[in-house]
Amino acid sequence: MDATKRRQRTLESRVHGSTRRSVPLHSNSTVAPTKPPTPSSPTMRPTAAAATAAFASPVVAVPSRAAPLAARRRLRRARRFAVRSVASPPTVPKPAAPPSKTGKWQWTFEDKPINIYYEEHEHETAENVKNILMIPTISDVSTVEEWRVVAKDIVARKGELGYRATIVDWPGLGYSDRPSLNYNADVMENFLVQLINSPNSPVANTDGEVVVVGGGHAATIAVRAAGKGLIRPSGIAAVAPTWAGPLPIVFGRGSDMETRYGLLRGTLRAPAIGWMMYNVLVSNEKSIQSQYKSHVYANPENVTPNIVESRYELTKRKGARFVPAAFLTGLLDPVQTREEFLQLFAKLDGDVPVLVASTVNAPKRSKAEMEALRGAKGVTKFVEVPGALLPQEEFPSPVAEELYSFLKESFSSGR
């Protein structure tokens, strides 16, 4: 009899003891036990749905009645904090529809033919069509993908004018060829000039009417080329414009740093060790995710696994490390100082309409350069949009709205 009572007590203690375990407060209360996945298991990869669910329903431990009073109070405070910290859900833009046309344009540089990827977005029923050239923000993982939703938004709008948006990948980036060139700002400017002026380019036959839309360094290179008279667009939209590469903006341009930049650049371009260094600095999912969450996007929750995977795949293309080697170390910087940056825009005063779209959550130093353009000579219109360094991808709707307004003004100005 005593043995039977002991077994009953043991069983009861096990049952009551199980209530002390932590359980998630989800709508479904029944959870089947599963074997924990290994780190390499596909189930460990987060999805957008899982991220949203976790964001909206944090896991909270349920205490037993035997828990100390102080512990229960701490738990209640934690719950209140968890509720307060959950703001509006992340804004994840919907994928854009496929482009109307894709192709490769051959750019010749130093007697080398280089295939340049481009895609066109156009509404088939539009009349009186005007042309937009969209160039991606130059970065380690630059791609036409960042402009797709904005392009589709603009060309789908109905009005007196219709629009055709052509998005073009830079040489050495995106889906374009990636030869081992000595990339610098002059090379990229040369490419942009040839792209706009060549009779067989994707934006040929525009009757001299094309608005150039670019982000980051791309926008500043377009402004520089226009200031030299090498291109004559109907307007330029500079979205989150920048001019300093990642390392120079942090560590400066002293002679000792320039020497170090040169050593790093040479290492990244080397055949074997270059790939090893590139894999450590750029070509890994953790690094890409960290960059996007820390300063590329304004809301870390908007950095989905799909975005990280898409950018990671770009870093695995043949020759992927050559442009990042130049970009990271400042060789793609179109100017060296803020004064030079402002002078580029001043040269266009009264000649080319210029829109500058600053961003609310840009990194401090980049934000300072954008704000320096507020009221600056040559800046026709200054606006502020949500986002950080890639607002056109993270918040495409407000960016498209500002661009659409600027396009109507630019093409109705008589140019």
GROMACS .gro file of C-alpha atoms in nm, residues 43-291:
model
  249
   43THR     CA    1   1.393   2.441  -4.083
   44MET     CA    2   1.635   2.671  -3.904
   45ARG     CA    3   1.605   2.928  -4.186
   46PRO     CA    4   1.349   3.194  -4.085
   47THR     CA    5   1.066   3.283  -4.320
   48ALA     CA    6   0.877   3.608  -4.358
   49ALA     CA    7   0.567   3.452  -4.204
   50ALA     CA    8   0.763   3.314  -3.909
   51ALA     CA    9   0.934   3.647  -3.854
   52THR     CA   10   0.602   3.831  -3.855
   53ALA     CA   11   0.446   3.577  -3.617
   54ALA     CA   12   0.738   3.603  -3.377
   55PHE     CA   13   0.725   3.982  -3.400
   56ALA     CA   14   0.356   3.993  -3.314
   57SER     CA   15   0.349   3.710  -3.054
   58PRO     CA   16   0.654   3.699  -2.830
   59VAL     CA   17   0.712   3.381  -2.630
   60VAL     CA   18   0.631   3.435  -2.262
   61ALA     CA   19   0.684   3.190  -1.977
   62VAL     CA   20   0.377   3.086  -1.774
   63PRO     CA   21   0.460   3.059  -1.403
   64SER     CA   22   0.313   2.805  -1.168
   65ARG     CA   23   0.122   2.914  -0.857
   66ALA     CA   24   0.422   2.818  -0.652
   67ALA     CA   25   0.638   3.083  -0.820
   68PRO     CA   26   0.759   3.352  -0.579
   69LEU     CA   27   0.561   3.676  -0.571
   70ALA     CA   28   0.863   3.882  -0.681
   71ALA     CA   29   0.917   3.658  -0.983
   72ARG     CA   30   0.552   3.695  -1.087
   73ARG     CA   31   0.579   4.072  -1.060
   74ARG     CA   32   0.892   4.074  -1.276
   75LEU     CA   33   0.711   3.862  -1.533
   76ARG     CA   34   0.414   4.102  -1.541
   77ARG     CA   35   0.651   4.393  -1.599
   78ALA     CA   36   0.821   4.198  -1.878
   79ARG     CA   37   0.485   4.130  -2.039
   80ARG     CA   38   0.390   4.498  -2.027
   81PHE     CA   39   0.726   4.591  -2.178
   82ALA     CA   40   0.684   4.331  -2.453
   83VAL     CA   41   0.345   4.476  -2.546
   84ARG     CA   42   0.478   4.831  -2.553
   85SER     CA   43   0.779   4.738  -2.765
   86VAL     CA   44   0.569   4.582  -3.043
   87ALA     CA   45   0.485   4.871  -3.273
   88SER     CA   46   0.337   4.854  -3.621
   89PRO     CA   47   0.428   4.544  -3.823
   90PRO     CA   48   0.718   4.568  -4.067
   91THR     CA   49   0.655   4.710  -4.411
   92VAL     CA   50   0.756   4.447  -4.663
   93PRO     CA   51   0.697   4.564  -5.021
   94LYS     CA   52   0.511   4.334  -5.255
   95PRO     CA   53   0.722   4.176  -5.531
   96ALA     CA   54   0.706   4.363  -5.861
   97ALA     CA   55   0.556   4.206  -6.169
   98PRO     CA   56   0.803   4.073  -6.428
   99PRO     CA   57   0.958   4.333  -6.659
  100SER     CA   58   0.814   4.389  -7.006
  101LYS     CA   59   1.152   4.313  -7.162
  102THR     CA   60   1.501   4.205  -7.057
  103GLY     CA   61   1.822   4.208  -7.255
  104LYS     CA   62   2.195   4.257  -7.272
  105TRP     CA   63   2.362   4.565  -7.416
  106GLN     CA   64   2.727   4.546  -7.516
  107TRP     CA   65   2.945   4.819  -7.370
  108THR     CA   66   3.298   4.838  -7.505
  109PHE     CA   67   3.569   4.956  -7.269
  110GLU     CA   68   3.943   4.932  -7.338
  111ASP     CA   69   3.859   4.721  -7.644
  112LYS     CA   70   3.675   4.470  -7.426
  113PRO     CA   71   3.309   4.390  -7.496
  114ILE     CA   72   3.112   4.379  -7.170
  115ASN     CA   73   2.753   4.255  -7.152
  116ILE     CA   74   2.531   4.489  -6.953
  117TYR     CA   75   2.201   4.359  -6.818
  118TYR     CA   76   1.891   4.577  -6.847
  119GLU     CA   77   1.516   4.545  -6.819
  120GLU     CA   78   1.227   4.759  -6.935
  121HIS     CA   79   0.900   4.825  -6.759
  122GLU     CA   80   0.622   4.970  -6.972
  123HIS     CA   81   0.243   4.988  -6.982
  124GLU     CA   82   0.135   4.861  -7.322
  125THR     CA   83  -0.159   5.101  -7.360
  126ALA     CA   84   0.031   5.417  -7.265
  127GLU     CA   85   0.054   5.700  -7.518
  128ASN     CA   86   0.296   5.992  -7.538
  129VAL     CA   87   0.558   5.786  -7.356
  130LYS     CA   88   0.850   5.951  -7.179
  131ASN     CA   89   1.165   5.767  -7.076
  132ILE     CA   90   1.317   5.710  -6.734
  133LEU     CA   91   1.662   5.559  -6.681
  134MET     CA   92   1.697   5.402  -6.338
  135ILE     CA   93   2.044   5.314  -6.214
  136PRO     CA   94   2.092   5.112  -5.894
  137THR     CA   95   2.273   5.234  -5.587
  138ILE     CA   96   2.637   5.129  -5.615
  139SER     CA   97   2.719   4.889  -5.333
  140ASP     CA   98   2.862   4.544  -5.263
  141VAL     CA   99   2.536   4.388  -5.379
  142SER     CA  100   2.393   4.643  -5.624
  143THR     CA  101   2.109   4.514  -5.842
  144VAL     CA  102   1.823   4.625  -6.068
  145GLU     CA  103   1.589   4.455  -5.821
  146GLU     CA  104   1.589   4.760  -5.595
  147TRP     CA  105   1.401   4.972  -5.852
  148ARG     CA  106   1.148   4.718  -5.984
  149VAL     CA  107   0.853   4.803  -5.758
  150VAL     CA  108   0.900   5.177  -5.808
  151ALA     CA  109   0.925   5.132  -6.186
  152LYS     CA  110   0.604   4.927  -6.200
  153ASP     CA  111   0.425   5.180  -5.982
  154ILE     CA  112   0.514   5.473  -6.206
  155VAL     CA  113   0.446   5.312  -6.545
  156ALA     CA  114   0.106   5.184  -6.426
  157ARG     CA  115  -0.022   5.534  -6.344
  158LYS     CA  116  -0.263   5.695  -6.587
  159GLY     CA  117  -0.225   6.055  -6.695
  160GLU     CA  118  -0.145   6.280  -6.988
  161LEU     CA  119   0.199   6.122  -7.008
  162GLY     CA  120   0.298   5.758  -7.003
  163TYR     CA  121   0.638   5.634  -6.888
  164ARG     CA  122   0.885   5.365  -6.988
  165ALA     CA  123   1.134   5.277  -6.715
  166THR     CA  124   1.463   5.116  -6.811
  167ILE     CA  125   1.669   4.976  -6.523
  168VAL     CA  126   2.034   4.902  -6.600
  169ASP     CA  127   2.290   4.714  -6.392
  170TRP     CA  128   2.634   4.870  -6.358
  171PRO     CA  129   2.932   4.686  -6.510
  172GLY     CA  130   3.078   4.450  -6.252
  173LEU     CA  131   2.754   4.443  -6.052
  174GLY     CA  132   2.410   4.286  -6.056
  175TYR     CA  133   2.352   4.062  -6.357
  176SER     CA  134   2.603   4.238  -6.584
  177ASP     CA  135   2.943   4.093  -6.675
  178ARG     CA  136   3.211   4.137  -6.409
  179PRO     CA  137   3.550   4.166  -6.579
  180SER     CA  138   3.867   4.245  -6.388
  181LEU     CA  139   3.883   4.616  -6.472
  182ASN     CA  140   4.054   4.884  -6.266
  183TYR     CA  141   3.721   5.024  -6.153
  184ASN     CA  142   3.699   5.384  -6.037
  185ALA     CA  143   3.454   5.675  -6.060
  186ASP     CA  144   3.581   5.771  -6.407
  187VAL     CA  145   3.515   5.422  -6.542
  188MET     CA  146   3.160   5.427  -6.408
  189GLU     CA  147   3.102   5.775  -6.548
  190ASN     CA  148   3.231   5.660  -6.887
  191PHE     CA  149   2.982   5.374  -6.879
  192LEU     CA  150   2.689   5.601  -6.796
  193VAL     CA  151   2.781   5.850  -7.069
  194GLN     CA  152   2.808   5.575  -7.333
  195LEU     CA  153   2.483   5.418  -7.212
  196ILE     CA  154   2.289   5.742  -7.261
  197ASN     CA  155   2.458   5.859  -7.582
  198SER     CA  156   2.516   5.540  -7.781
  199PRO     CA  157   2.271   5.494  -8.072
  200ASN     CA  158   2.224   5.123  -7.991
  201SER     CA  159   2.180   5.151  -7.614
  202PRO     CA  160   1.859   5.056  -7.429
  203VAL     CA  161   1.771   5.424  -7.388
  204ALA     CA  162   1.848   5.527  -7.748
  205ASN     CA  163   1.577   5.697  -7.957
  206THR     CA  164   1.453   5.906  -7.666
  207ASP     CA  165   1.478   6.233  -7.863
  208GLY     CA  166   1.706   6.365  -7.593
  209GLU     CA  167   1.432   6.334  -7.333
  210VAL     CA  168   1.523   6.104  -7.044
  211VAL     CA  169   1.513   6.156  -6.669
  212VAL     CA  170   1.795   5.982  -6.485
  213VAL     CA  171   1.699   5.835  -6.148
  214GLY     CA  172   1.975   5.700  -5.927
  215GLY     CA  173   2.054   5.618  -5.567
  216GLY     CA  174   2.368   5.669  -5.360
  217HIS     CA  175   2.690   5.706  -5.559
  218ALA     CA  176   2.500   5.642  -5.883
  219ALA     CA  177   2.307   5.966  -5.845
  220THR     CA  178   2.621   6.167  -5.775
  221ILE     CA  179   2.802   6.020  -6.076
  222ALA     CA  180   2.505   6.119  -6.295
  223VAL     CA  181   2.514   6.474  -6.157
  224ARG     CA  182   2.891   6.491  -6.223
  225ALA     CA  183   2.851   6.375  -6.582
  226ALA     CA  184   2.572   6.628  -6.645
  227GLY     CA  185   2.781   6.907  -6.494
  228LYS     CA  186   3.057   6.830  -6.745
  229GLY     CA  187   2.808   6.843  -7.031
  230LEU     CA  188   2.867   6.475  -7.113
  231ILE     CA  189   2.497   6.397  -7.077
  232ARG     CA  190   2.195   6.627  -7.106
  233PRO     CA  191   1.900   6.463  -6.930
  234SER     CA  192   1.558   6.622  -6.888
  235GLY     CA  193   1.606   6.587  -6.515
  236ILE     CA  194   1.798   6.402  -6.244
  237ALA     CA  195   1.646   6.247  -5.934
  238ALA     CA  196   1.904   6.177  -5.664
  239VAL     CA  197   1.761   5.937  -5.407
  240ALA     CA  198   1.964   5.919  -5.084
  241PRO     CA  199   2.272   6.054  -5.267
  242THR     CA  200   2.617   5.971  -5.127
  243TRP     CA  201   2.974   6.032  -5.234
  244ALA     CA  202   3.204   5.856  -4.982
  245GLY     CA  203   3.268   5.481  -4.971
  246PRO     CA  204   3.221   5.280  -4.651
  247LEU     CA  205   3.581   5.288  -4.529
  248PRO     CA  206   3.668   5.650  -4.619
  249ILE     CA  207   3.350   5.781  -4.459
  250VAL     CA  208   3.447   5.608  -4.133
  251PHE     CA  209   3.827   5.628  -4.129
  252GLY     CA  210   3.896   5.929  -4.351
  253ARG     CA  211   4.147   5.977  -4.630
  254GLY     CA  212   4.480   6.034  -4.460
  255SER     CA  213   4.790   5.911  -4.641
  256ASP     CA  214   4.832   5.624  -4.397
  257MET     CA  215   4.471   5.515  -4.454
  258GLU     CA  216   4.504   5.540  -4.831
  259THR     CA  217   4.800   5.302  -4.806
  260ARG     CA  218   4.591   5.058  -4.607
  261TYR     CA  219   4.304   5.089  -4.854
  262GLY     CA  220   4.544   5.005  -5.134
  263LEU     CA  221   4.666   4.695  -4.953
  264LEU     CA  222   4.311   4.577  -4.887
  265ARG     CA  223   4.213   4.645  -5.247
  266GLY     CA  224   4.509   4.448  -5.376
  267THR     CA  225   4.428   4.159  -5.144
  268LEU     CA  226   4.063   4.148  -5.255
  269ARG     CA  227   4.166   4.142  -5.621
  270ALA     CA  228   4.423   3.862  -5.574
  271PRO     CA  229   4.325   3.525  -5.732
  272ALA     CA  230   4.305   3.296  -5.428
  273ILE     CA  231   4.333   3.494  -5.108
  274GLY     CA  232   4.104   3.755  -5.262
  275TRP     CA  233   3.810   3.517  -5.262
  276MET     CA  234   3.886   3.417  -4.905
  277MET     CA  235   3.890   3.779  -4.790
  278TYR     CA  236   3.579   3.858  -4.995
  279ASN     CA  237   3.394   3.568  -4.835
  280VAL     CA  238   3.479   3.704  -4.490
  281LEU     CA  239   3.391   4.068  -4.559
  282VAL     CA  240   3.102   4.047  -4.805
  283SER     CA  241   3.003   3.710  -4.944
  284ASN     CA  242   2.826   3.553  -4.648
  285GLU     CA  243   2.464   3.574  -4.542
  286LYS     CA  244   2.537   3.694  -4.188
  287SER     CA  245   2.742   3.988  -4.315
  288ILE     CA  246   2.478   4.088  -4.568
  289GLN     CA  247   2.201   4.061  -4.313
  290SER     CA  248   2.400   4.264  -4.062
  291GLN     CA  249   2.466   4.544  -4.313
   0.00000   0.00000   0.00000
